[in-house]
Every structure is written in C-alpha cells, then in structure tokens.
Coordinates of C-alpha atoms in Angstrom, one line a residue:
Chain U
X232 CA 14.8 -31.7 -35.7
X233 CA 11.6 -30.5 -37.1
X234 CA 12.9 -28.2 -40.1
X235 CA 13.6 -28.8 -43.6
X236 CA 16.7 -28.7 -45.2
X237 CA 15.6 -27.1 -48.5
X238 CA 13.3 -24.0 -49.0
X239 CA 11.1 -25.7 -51.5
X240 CA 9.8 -29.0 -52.1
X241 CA 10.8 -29.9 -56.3
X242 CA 10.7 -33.9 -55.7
X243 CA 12.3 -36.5 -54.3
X244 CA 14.7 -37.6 -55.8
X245 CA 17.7 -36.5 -53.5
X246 CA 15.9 -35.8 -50.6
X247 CA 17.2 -36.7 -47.7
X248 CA 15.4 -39.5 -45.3
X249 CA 15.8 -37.1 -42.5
X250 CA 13.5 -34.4 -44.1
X251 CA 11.0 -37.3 -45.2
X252 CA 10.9 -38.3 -41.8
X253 CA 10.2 -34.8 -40.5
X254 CA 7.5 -34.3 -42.7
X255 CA 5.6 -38.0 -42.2
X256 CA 6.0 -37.2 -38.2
X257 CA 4.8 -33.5 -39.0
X258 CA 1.5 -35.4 -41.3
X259 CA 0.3 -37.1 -37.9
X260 CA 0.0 -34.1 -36.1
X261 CA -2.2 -32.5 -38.6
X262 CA -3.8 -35.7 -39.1
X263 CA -5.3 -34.9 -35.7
X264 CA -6.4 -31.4 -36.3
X265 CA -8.1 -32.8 -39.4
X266 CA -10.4 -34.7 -36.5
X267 CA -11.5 -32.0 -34.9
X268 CA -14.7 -29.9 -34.5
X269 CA -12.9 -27.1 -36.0
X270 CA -10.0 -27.9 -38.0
X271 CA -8.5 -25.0 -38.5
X272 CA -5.3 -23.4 -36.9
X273 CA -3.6 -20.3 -36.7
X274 CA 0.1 -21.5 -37.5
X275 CA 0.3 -19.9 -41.2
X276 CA -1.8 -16.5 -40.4
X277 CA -0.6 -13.6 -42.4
X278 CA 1.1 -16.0 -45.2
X279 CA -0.2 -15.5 -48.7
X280 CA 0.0 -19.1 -50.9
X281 CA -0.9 -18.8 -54.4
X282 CA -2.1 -22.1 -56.6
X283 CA -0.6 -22.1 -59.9
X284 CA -2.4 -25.2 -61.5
X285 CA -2.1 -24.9 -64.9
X286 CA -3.1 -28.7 -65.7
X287 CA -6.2 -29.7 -64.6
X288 CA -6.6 -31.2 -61.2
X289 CA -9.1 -31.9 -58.7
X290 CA -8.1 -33.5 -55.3
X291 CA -4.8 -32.1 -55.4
X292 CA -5.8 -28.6 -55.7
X293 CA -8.5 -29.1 -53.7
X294 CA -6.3 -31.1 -50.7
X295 CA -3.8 -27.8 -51.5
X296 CA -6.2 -25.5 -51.2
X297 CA -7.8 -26.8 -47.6
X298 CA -4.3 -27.7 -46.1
X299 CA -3.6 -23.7 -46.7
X300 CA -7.4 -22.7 -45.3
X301 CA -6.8 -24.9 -42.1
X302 CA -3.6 -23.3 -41.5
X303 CA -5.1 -20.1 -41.9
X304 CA -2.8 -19.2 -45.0
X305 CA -4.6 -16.0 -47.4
X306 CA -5.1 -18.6 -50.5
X307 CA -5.0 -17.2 -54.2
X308 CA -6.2 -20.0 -57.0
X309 CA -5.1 -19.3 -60.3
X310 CA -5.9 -21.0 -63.5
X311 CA -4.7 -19.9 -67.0
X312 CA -8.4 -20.4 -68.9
X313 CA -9.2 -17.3 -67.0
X314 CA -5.8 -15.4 -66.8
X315 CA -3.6 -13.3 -68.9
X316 CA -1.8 -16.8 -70.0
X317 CA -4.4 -16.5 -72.7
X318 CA -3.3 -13.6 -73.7
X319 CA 0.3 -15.2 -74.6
X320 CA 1.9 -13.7 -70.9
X321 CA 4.7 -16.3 -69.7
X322 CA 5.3 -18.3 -66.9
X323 CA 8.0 -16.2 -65.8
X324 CA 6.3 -12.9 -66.6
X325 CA 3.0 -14.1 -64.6
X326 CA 4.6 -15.3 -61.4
X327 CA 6.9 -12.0 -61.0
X328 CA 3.9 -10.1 -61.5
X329 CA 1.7 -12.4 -58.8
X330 CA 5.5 -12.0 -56.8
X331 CA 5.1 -8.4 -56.6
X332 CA 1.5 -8.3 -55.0
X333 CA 3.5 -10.1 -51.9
X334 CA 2.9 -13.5 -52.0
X335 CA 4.8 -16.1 -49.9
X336 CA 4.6 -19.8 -51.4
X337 CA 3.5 -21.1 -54.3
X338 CA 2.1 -24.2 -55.5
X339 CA 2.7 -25.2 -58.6
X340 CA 1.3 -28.0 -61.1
X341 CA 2.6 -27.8 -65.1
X342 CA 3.0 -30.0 -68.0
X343 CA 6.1 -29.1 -68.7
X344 CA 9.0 -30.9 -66.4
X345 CA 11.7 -28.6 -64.4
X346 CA 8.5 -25.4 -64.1
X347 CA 8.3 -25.8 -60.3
X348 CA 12.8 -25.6 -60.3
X349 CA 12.7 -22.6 -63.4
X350 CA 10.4 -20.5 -60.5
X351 CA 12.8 -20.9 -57.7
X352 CA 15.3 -19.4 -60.0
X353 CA 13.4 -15.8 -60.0
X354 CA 11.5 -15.6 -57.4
X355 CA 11.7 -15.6 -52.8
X356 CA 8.8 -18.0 -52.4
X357 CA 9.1 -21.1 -51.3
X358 CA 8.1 -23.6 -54.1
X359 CA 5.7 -26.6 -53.9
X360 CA 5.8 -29.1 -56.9
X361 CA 2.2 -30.1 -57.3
X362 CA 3.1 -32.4 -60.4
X363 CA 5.6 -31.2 -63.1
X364 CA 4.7 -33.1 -66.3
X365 CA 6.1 -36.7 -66.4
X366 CA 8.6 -35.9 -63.4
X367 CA 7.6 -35.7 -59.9
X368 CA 4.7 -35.4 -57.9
X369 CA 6.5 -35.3 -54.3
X370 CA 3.1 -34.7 -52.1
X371 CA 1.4 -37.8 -53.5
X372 CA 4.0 -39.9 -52.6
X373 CA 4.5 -38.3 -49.2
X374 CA 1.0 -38.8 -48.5
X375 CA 1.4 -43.0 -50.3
X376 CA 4.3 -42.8 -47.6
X377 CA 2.2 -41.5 -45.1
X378 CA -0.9 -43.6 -45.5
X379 CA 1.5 -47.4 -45.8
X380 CA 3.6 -46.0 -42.2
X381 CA 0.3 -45.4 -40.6
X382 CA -0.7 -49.2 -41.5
X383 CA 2.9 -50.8 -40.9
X384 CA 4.5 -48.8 -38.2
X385 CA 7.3 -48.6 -41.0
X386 CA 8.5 -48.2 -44.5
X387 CA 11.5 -50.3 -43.8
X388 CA 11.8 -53.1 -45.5
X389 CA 8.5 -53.9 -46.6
X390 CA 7.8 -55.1 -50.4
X391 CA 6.1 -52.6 -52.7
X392 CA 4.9 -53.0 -56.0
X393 CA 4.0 -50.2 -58.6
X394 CA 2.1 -50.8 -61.4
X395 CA 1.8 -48.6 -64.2
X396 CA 3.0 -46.3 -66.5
X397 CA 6.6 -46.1 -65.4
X398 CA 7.8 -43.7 -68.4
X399 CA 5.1 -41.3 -67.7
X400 CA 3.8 -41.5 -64.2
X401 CA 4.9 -38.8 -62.3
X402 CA 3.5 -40.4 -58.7
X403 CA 5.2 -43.6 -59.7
X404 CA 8.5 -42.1 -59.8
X405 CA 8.4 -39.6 -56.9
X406 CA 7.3 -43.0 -54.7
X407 CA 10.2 -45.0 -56.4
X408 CA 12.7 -42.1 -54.5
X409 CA 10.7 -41.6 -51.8
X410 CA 10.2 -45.8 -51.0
X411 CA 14.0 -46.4 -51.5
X412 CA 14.6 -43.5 -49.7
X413 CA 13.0 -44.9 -46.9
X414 CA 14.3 -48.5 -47.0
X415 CA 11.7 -49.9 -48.8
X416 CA 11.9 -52.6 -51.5
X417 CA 10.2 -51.5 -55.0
X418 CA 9.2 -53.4 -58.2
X419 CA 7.7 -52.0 -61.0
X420 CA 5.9 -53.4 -62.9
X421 CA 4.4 -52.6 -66.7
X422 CA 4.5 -53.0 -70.1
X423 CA 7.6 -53.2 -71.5
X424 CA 6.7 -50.2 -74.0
X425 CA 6.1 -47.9 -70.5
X426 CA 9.6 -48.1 -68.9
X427 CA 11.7 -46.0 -69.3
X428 CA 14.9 -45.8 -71.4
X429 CA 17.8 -47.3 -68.9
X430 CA 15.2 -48.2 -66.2
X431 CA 17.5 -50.1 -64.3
X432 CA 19.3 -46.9 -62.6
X433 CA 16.1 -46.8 -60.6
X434 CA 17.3 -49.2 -58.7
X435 CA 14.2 -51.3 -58.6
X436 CA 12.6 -54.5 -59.5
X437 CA 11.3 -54.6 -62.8
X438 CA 8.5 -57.0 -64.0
X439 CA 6.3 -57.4 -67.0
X440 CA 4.1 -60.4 -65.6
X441 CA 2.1 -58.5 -62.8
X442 CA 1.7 -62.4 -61.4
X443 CA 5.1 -62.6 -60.8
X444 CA 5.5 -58.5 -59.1
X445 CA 3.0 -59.6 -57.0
X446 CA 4.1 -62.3 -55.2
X447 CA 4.7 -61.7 -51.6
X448 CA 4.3 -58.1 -52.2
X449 CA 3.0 -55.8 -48.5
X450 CA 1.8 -52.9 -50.8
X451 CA 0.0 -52.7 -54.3
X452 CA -0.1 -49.1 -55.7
X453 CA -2.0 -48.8 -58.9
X454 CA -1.3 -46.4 -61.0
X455 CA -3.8 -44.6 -63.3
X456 CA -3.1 -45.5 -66.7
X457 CA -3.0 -41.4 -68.1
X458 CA -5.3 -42.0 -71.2
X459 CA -4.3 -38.3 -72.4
X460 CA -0.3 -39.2 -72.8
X461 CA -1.0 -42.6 -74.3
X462 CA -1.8 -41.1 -77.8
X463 CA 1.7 -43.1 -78.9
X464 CA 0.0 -45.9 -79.2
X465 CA 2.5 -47.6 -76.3
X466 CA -0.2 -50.6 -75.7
X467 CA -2.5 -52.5 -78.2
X468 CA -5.9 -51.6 -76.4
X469 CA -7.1 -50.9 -72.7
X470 CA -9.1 -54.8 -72.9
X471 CA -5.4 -56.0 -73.3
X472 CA -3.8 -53.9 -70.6
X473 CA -6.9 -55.1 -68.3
X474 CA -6.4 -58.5 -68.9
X475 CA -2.4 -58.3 -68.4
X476 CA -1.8 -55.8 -65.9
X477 CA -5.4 -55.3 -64.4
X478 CA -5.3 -55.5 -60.9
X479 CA -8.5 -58.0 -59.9
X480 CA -9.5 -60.3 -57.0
X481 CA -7.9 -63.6 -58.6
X482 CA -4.1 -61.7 -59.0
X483 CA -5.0 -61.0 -54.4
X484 CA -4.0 -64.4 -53.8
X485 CA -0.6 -64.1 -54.6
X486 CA -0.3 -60.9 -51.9
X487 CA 1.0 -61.6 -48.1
X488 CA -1.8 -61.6 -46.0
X489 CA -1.6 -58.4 -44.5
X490 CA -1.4 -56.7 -48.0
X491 CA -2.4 -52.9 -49.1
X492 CA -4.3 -51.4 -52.2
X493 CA -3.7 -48.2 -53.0
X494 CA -4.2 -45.7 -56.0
X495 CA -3.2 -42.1 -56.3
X496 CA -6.6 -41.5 -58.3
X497 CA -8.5 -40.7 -60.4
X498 CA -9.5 -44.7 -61.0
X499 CA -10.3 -45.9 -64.1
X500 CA -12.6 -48.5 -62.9
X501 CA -12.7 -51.8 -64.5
X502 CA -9.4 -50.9 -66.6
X503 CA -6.1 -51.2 -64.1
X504 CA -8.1 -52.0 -61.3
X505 CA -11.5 -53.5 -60.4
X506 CA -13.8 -52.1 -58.8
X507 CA -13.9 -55.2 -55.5
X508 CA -11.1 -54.6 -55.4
X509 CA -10.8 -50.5 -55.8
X510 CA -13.9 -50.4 -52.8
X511 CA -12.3 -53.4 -51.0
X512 CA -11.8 -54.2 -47.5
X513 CA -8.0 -53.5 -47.8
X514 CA -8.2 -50.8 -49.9
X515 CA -6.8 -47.3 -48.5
X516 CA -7.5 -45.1 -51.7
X517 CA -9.7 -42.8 -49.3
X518 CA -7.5 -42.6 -46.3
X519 CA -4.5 -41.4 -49.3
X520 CA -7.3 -38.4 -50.4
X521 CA -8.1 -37.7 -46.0
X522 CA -3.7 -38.0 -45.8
X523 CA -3.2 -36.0 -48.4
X524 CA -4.4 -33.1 -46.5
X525 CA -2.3 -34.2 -43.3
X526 CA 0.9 -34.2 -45.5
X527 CA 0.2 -30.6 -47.3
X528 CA -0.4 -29.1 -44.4
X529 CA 3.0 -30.6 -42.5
X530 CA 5.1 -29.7 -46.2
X531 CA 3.3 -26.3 -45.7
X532 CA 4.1 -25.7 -42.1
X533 CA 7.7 -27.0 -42.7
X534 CA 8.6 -24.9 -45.5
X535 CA 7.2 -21.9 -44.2
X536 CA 9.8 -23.0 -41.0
X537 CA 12.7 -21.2 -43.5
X538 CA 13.6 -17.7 -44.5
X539 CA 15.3 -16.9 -47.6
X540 CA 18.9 -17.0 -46.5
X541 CA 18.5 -20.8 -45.2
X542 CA 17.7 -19.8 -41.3
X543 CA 14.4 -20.5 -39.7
X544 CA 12.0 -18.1 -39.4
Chain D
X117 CA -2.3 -32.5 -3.6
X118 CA -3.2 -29.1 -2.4
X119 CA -3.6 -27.4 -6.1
X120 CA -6.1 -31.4 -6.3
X121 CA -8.1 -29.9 -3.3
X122 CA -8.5 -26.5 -4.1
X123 CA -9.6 -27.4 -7.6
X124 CA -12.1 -30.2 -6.0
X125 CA -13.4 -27.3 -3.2
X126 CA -13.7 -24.7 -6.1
X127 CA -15.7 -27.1 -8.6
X128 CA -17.7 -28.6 -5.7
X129 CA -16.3 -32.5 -6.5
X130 CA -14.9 -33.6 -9.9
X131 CA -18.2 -34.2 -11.6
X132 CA -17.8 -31.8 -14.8
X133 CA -14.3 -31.7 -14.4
X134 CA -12.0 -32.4 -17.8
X135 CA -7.7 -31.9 -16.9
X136 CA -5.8 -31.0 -20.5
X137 CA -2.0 -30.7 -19.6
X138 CA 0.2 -28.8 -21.7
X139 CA 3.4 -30.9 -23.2
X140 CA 5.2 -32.1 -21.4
X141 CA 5.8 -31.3 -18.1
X142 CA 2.4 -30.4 -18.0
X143 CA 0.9 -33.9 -19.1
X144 CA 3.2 -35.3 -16.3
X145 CA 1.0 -33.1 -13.8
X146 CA -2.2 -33.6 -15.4
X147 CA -2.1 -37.1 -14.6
X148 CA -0.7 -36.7 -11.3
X149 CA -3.5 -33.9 -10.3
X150 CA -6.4 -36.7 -12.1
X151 CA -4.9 -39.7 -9.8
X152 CA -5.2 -37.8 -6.6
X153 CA -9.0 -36.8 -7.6
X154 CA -9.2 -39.9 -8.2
X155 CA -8.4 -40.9 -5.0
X156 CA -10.0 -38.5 -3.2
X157 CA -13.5 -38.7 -5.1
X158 CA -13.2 -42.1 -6.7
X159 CA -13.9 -40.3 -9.6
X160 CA -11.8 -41.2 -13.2
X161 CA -11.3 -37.1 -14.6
X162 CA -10.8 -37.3 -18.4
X163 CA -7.4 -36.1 -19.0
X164 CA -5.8 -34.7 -22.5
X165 CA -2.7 -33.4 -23.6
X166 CA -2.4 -30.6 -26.0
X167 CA 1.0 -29.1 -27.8
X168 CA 0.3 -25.4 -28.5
X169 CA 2.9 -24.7 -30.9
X170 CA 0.5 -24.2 -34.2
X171 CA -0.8 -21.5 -32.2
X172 CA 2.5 -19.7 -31.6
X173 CA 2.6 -16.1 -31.8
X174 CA 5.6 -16.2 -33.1
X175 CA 6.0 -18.2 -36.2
X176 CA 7.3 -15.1 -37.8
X177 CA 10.1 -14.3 -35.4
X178 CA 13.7 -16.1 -35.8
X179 CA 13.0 -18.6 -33.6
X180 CA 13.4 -22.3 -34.0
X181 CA 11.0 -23.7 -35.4
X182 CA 8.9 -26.1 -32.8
X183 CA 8.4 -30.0 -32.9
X184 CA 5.1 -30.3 -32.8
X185 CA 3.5 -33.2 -30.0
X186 CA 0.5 -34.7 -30.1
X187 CA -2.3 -32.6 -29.5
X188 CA -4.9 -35.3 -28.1
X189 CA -8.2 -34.6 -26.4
X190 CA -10.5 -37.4 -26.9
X191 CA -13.5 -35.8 -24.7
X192 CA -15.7 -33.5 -25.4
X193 CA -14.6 -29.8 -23.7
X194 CA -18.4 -28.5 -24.2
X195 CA -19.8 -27.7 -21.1
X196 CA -17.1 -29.1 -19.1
X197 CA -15.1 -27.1 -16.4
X198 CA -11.9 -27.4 -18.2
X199 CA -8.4 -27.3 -15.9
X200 CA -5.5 -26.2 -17.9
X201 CA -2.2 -27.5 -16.4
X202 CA 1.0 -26.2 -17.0
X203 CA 4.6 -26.2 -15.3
X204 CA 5.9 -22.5 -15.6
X205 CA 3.9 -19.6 -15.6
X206 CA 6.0 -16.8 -17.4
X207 CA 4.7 -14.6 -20.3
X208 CA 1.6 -16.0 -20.2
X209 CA 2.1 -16.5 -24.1
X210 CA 1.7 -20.3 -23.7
X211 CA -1.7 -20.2 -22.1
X212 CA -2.9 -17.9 -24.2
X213 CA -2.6 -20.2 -27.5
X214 CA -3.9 -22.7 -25.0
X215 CA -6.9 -20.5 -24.6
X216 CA -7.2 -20.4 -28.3
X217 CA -6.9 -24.5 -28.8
X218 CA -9.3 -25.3 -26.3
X219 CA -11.9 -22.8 -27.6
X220 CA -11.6 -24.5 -31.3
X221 CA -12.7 -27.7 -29.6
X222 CA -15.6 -26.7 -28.4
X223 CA -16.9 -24.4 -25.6
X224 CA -16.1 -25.0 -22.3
X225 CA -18.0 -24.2 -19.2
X226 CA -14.9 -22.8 -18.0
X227 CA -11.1 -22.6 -17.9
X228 CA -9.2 -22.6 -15.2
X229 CA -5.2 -22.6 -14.8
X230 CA -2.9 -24.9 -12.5
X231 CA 0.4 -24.4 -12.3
X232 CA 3.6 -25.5 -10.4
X233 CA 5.3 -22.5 -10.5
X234 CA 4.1 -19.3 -11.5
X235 CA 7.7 -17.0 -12.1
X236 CA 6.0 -13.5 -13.0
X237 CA 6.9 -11.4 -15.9
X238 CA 3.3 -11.4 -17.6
X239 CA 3.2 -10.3 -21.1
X240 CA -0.4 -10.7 -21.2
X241 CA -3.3 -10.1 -18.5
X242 CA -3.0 -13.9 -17.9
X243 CA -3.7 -15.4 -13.7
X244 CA -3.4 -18.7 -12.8
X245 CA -6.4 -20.1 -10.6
X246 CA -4.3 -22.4 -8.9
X247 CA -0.5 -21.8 -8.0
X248 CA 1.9 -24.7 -6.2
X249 CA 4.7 -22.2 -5.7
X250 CA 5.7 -18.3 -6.4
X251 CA 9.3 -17.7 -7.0
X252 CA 10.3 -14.4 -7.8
X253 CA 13.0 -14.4 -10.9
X254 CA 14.9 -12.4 -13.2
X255 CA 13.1 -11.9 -16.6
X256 CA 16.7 -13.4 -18.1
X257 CA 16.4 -16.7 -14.9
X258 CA 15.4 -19.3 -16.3
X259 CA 13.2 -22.2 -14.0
X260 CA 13.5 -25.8 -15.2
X261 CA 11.0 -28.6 -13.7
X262 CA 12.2 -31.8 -13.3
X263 CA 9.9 -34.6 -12.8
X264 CA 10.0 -38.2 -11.0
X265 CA 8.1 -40.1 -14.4
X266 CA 11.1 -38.3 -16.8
X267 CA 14.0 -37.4 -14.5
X268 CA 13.6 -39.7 -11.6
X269 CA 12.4 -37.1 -8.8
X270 CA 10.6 -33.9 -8.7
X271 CA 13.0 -30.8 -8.7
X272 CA 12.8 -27.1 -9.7
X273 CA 15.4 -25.6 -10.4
X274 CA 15.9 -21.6 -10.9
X275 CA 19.4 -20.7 -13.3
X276 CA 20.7 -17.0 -12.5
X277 CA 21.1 -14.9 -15.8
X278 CA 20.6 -18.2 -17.7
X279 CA 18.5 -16.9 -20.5
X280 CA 21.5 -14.5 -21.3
X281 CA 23.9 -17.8 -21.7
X282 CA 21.7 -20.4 -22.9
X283 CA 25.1 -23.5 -22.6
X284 CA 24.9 -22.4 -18.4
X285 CA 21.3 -24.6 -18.3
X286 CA 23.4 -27.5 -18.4
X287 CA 26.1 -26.6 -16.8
X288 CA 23.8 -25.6 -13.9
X289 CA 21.9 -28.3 -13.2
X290 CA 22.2 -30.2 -10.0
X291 CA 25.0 -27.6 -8.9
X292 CA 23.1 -24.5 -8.6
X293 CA 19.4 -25.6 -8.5
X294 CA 17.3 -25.2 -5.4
X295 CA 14.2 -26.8 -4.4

C-alpha cells in the first residue's frame, strides 16, 4: 500500500505510521535515482509545483526545488521581496491568483503557524508544509527518519535525543511525532526557559543536564539554536548555552557505541555543536541534506498519487 | 535454454552482454537466462533489475497508484548489448518505459527483448527479439506466470474474460490454467 491517506502533508502530528512507512520505503527508491548518471524521471511530467517560501531558506527550497526537477514537475519559485506581497496582496489573494494559472501542488514555508492548513481551505492543490513558523517542519523530520532507518535497519525502539530549542523549533517537534510515531524513544533536552508550556503532553523525556539526555542515547539530533526568535532573552548568552548544552567530543563518551550525530542545519559552529564533532566520523549532517531530496521526491510522488475527491489518480 | 542460445548465437558469446530483468517475474528470468550462459560460456553476465513504474504513462489515469521496487543496475549499460527480460509481452507499454530507463543510464550498444510469453495486442510498434512461447489471447484474458523461485514450479496460466472480472484471477488459478 503505496498511497497516502491525506492529500497534503501539514505535519505530523497525527499521521499515521502506515503513511510514514510508505513514504521512508518510497525515499529509498529515489534514493537510487539520486545515484544515477541522469537523475531525472518522468513520473510527475505535466504537474505544475509552485514554491511559496516566504521565509528565507536555502537547502530546503533548494532540496524542493530539485526533488520537483528530477521528477520532471514544471517548477514555479516564488518569493515575496519580488512579488505583489509588497504591494500589501494577501496570502489568500496571492495563491488563488497563482491557483487560477493551473497549478497543482504547492509548497509552502511561512512564519506564521496553521498558513500551509489556511491554503488547503481555498484551494485543490495538494499542500506541502515546508516549515510553518514555530510548528512543523514534516519533510525534515522525514528525511531525520529517513537518514537514522538507513543506519539502524529501524526506528523501533532506539533512544533519541533532541537538543534544542523545544518551544520554538519546528524540526524538533515534527521529529518528536514522527519518532514516537514510529516507536522510538525521545528525550528532549534544553533549557528550562525553551520548553514549552505543559511539555510533558509530548510524551517525551525531558532533561536540562545534556550529560544526563545523553547517556545511552543511539541518536543525537542538534538543533540550531534560531538566533532570530531568541530576541526574548530566554538564555543568559550563547558562551553559556555552549558550555551547558554544547554538544562536544568530551559529552561522546556517554553515547552507545554505535551512536549518530545529526543536525537539520544551518550549524552554528562552535555554539550547539563543535565543529569535530559537526565534520566527525559519525556524523550524518550530509547524508540528511543528499536524503532530503530522496524524501521530497517520495512525499511528491505520493501526494500527487491522490485526486481531489480522496481516490488515486 | 533456447531464448539463452539464441541470444548467445545472435551476440556471438556473452562477452558484451548485460541482462536487466523487469520486476518481478522478469528478475526471476534474468537470473535464470545469466546461469545458463553461464554455463554454457563460463562467462558471469552482469544482471540488474529495474521497476518501471516512475516511467508510467499513466500516472494521470485512475489507476492505482504503483509500489515502486528497486530499480538496481550496478554496471555500466554504455556500450553494452543490453537484454531486456520480461514475462508478458502485451501492450508493449512496459518496455517502452523500459526503453526510456535504460537510455537515462547511459547508452547501450543495443537493446534487445526476451520474453516468456509474448500474448499480442501491441499498443505500441514494440517486437520482442526473443520469444519462449506465442499464445494467442483475448485483449480482456489475462496470462499469469508462475515461477519455481516464488510459487514453487513454473506455470502459465491464461484466465478467459479475466480482465472483465478481476476476483475470477484467483478463483481460476490451478482450476482453469494450462501450461
């Protein structure tokens, strides 16, 4: 059963392991194509994907836009510096206008949390959340997913930690639902001043000595501590959050032997993680950007697997 | 063993040959035609598999959409005399996406087409090079293979007005099939 069960892809949070499944078995076929001489395939000719990225981004547009290109979507990148946004147009009013030049999917990236679920509400495209504000970013942590099952064999009941900005990060909570999802166990772990109000409904481990997350832990996944949404003042200084929750070769010790590092990027080097570490032997952080692709490609292809009234098309 | 010699008298020995067999009956034949070469030449031929359903022509069409296999060729296709295998010849839809993933491989000295059972109805000016049996069908028959590594012997089998009734296949099979 290849198909999703939903017509877009808002976040994880309530998807079902079935549909995770689908798309991480999906990710390894593409993973292939992505070897070839010419990756490219026909699967998605004739389908018009536009890229709404109105907060900046770099590999995630970028993975986005090649994913499309190899599946042979018509690719439309639009950013509001240069649009009519500037001219005070809405959301809404901008997306039904892009709607009516016949587009199919969109991909969508905003500050504001809920954008990618508002556009579903007007429009026949099939969504993709490419990072709603502080909410969800469900391709990063389908292509964290992704990159640990290719190392493990399985998700199942292997320990991973996630450190960082729990109240903000938006890959650390899609990978909290995805990872349980999944049957994996998850700590978090961060300052007390970055989790969340009630973060025990998670459902997860919490820790605030990164020495004590870490023990016996199969997967580290850094976060990036998001400099532009720490204007609060929720830690005393970066030297601090180095020294307490800066991920360095000492802190490796405590891992089991067969441990990952991963970070959804961009690294601050030298701040939450070090840069031995970062460049590593066990460090994945390139195989996540080259699985990325894999996993947009196989959310792609699924999606575009469903026509408006819930069949397959 | 006769499509192996035909495709060792037509290539003049395995040398340049590469076998890529379709999924998954195809695969299953693939490495059946590469033993017997193997045999026969004492040569190892390089064998992939390769799933053609990203290059579907009908991803638009209400059909269900495809697992996709494994699409794994771990040789290089340039230069080589490339034999496509594949159970069922039909519409020829099949091999032609075939035709289209082997080409963004590489280029091939040539292509050449096996298959077990070539059931007519082209859609497309499509030929196999190598045939192991001609049955004349229906266009709503539908042939199943059966094969000793998956099913425990070889069989073929060909369902009457099966395509109309899609719950007969497996009603049919082992009553009505025939060698």
């Amino acid at each position: 059963m290849s198909r999703l069960s939903s017509r877009h892809l808002l976040g994880l949070e309530g998807t079902s392991r079935q549909d995770i499944e689908a798309i991480l078995e999906t990710a390894d076929t593409f993973r292939e194509v992505l070897d070839r001489t010419i990756k490219k395939v026909p699967t998605l000719r004739g389908i018009t994907v536009v890229n709404l990225f109105y907060e900046p981004s770099t590999r995630t547009r970028i993975s986005f836009e090649l994913a499309e290109k190899r599946l042979s979507a018509d690719t439309v990148s639009f950013s509001p510096s240069t649009s009519s946004v500037k001219k005070g147009e809405s959301l809404r009013d901008t997306l039904q206008n892009i709607e009516a030049m016949k587009i199919d999917m969109v991909v969508v990236r905003h500050s504001s949390p809920g954008v990618p679920y508002f556009l579903t509400r007007f429009s026949d495209a099939n969504i993709i959340n490419a990072g709603d504000g502080a909410h969800e970013h469900p391709t990063q942590a389908l292509l964290d997913m992704h990159t640990i099952y290719k190392k493990y064999g399985k998700l199942d009941g292997l320990r991973v930690v996630l450190i960082g900005d729990a109240a903000h990060s938006r890959v650390l909570r899609s990978n909290i639902w995805g990872l349980k999802t999944m049957g994996a166990s998850v700590a978090i772990c961060g300052p007390a001043t970055l989790l969340p109000y009630e973060v025990e409904k998670f459902g997860c481990d919490i820790y605030t000595n990164l020495d004590e997350a870490l023990d016996g832990a199969d997967v580290v996944n850094v976060m990036r501590i998001q400099l532009e949404r720490q204007h609060a003042g929720l830690f005393p200084s970066q030297r601090e959050y180095t020294r307490l929750f800066g991920v360095n070769k000492d802190r490796l010790k405590r891992l089991r032997r067969n441990y990952t590092i991963m970070h959804p990027g961009p690294i601050n080097r030298g701040v939450e993680i070090t840069s031995d570490v970062a460049d590593g032997a066990k460090s994945v952080i390139l195989d996540q950007v080259t699985n990325g692709q894999a996993v947009r490609m196989a959310v792609l292809y699924l999606l575009r697997g469903r026509d408006d009234e819930g069949g397959v098309s | 063993m006769r499509v192996a010699h035909e495709i060792l008298e037509h290539n003049a020995g395995a040398e340049s040959l590469a076998i890529i067999g379709v999924v998954t009956r195809g695969v299953n034949l693939a490495r059946r035609i590469a033993g017997i070469i193997e045999d026969i030449e004492g040569i190892k031929v390089p064998v992939g598999l390769m799933d053609i359903s990203l290059y579907r022509d009908d991803v638009h069409s209400k059909l269900d959409q495809p697992i996709i296999q494994r699409t794994e060729i771990l040789f290089d296709v340039v230069d080589r005399n490339v034999i496509l295998i594949d159970d069922v010849l039909f519409t020829g839809r099949t091999i032609r996406a075939a035709l289209n993933q082997i080409n963004d491989f590489g280029r091939p000295r040539s292509i050449q087409l096996a298959v077990l059972v070539d059931r007519g109805h082209r859609e497309l000016p499509i030929k196999a090079d190598y045939v192991g049996i001609n049955i004349p069908t229906a266009h709503t028959d539908r042939v199943v293979l059966e094969v000793a590594e998956t099913e425990g012997a070889d069989r073929v089998y060909v369902i009457r007005g099966a395509l109309e009734d899609e719950d007969s296949v497996s009603l049919a099979r082992g009553k009505e099939g025939k060698k």
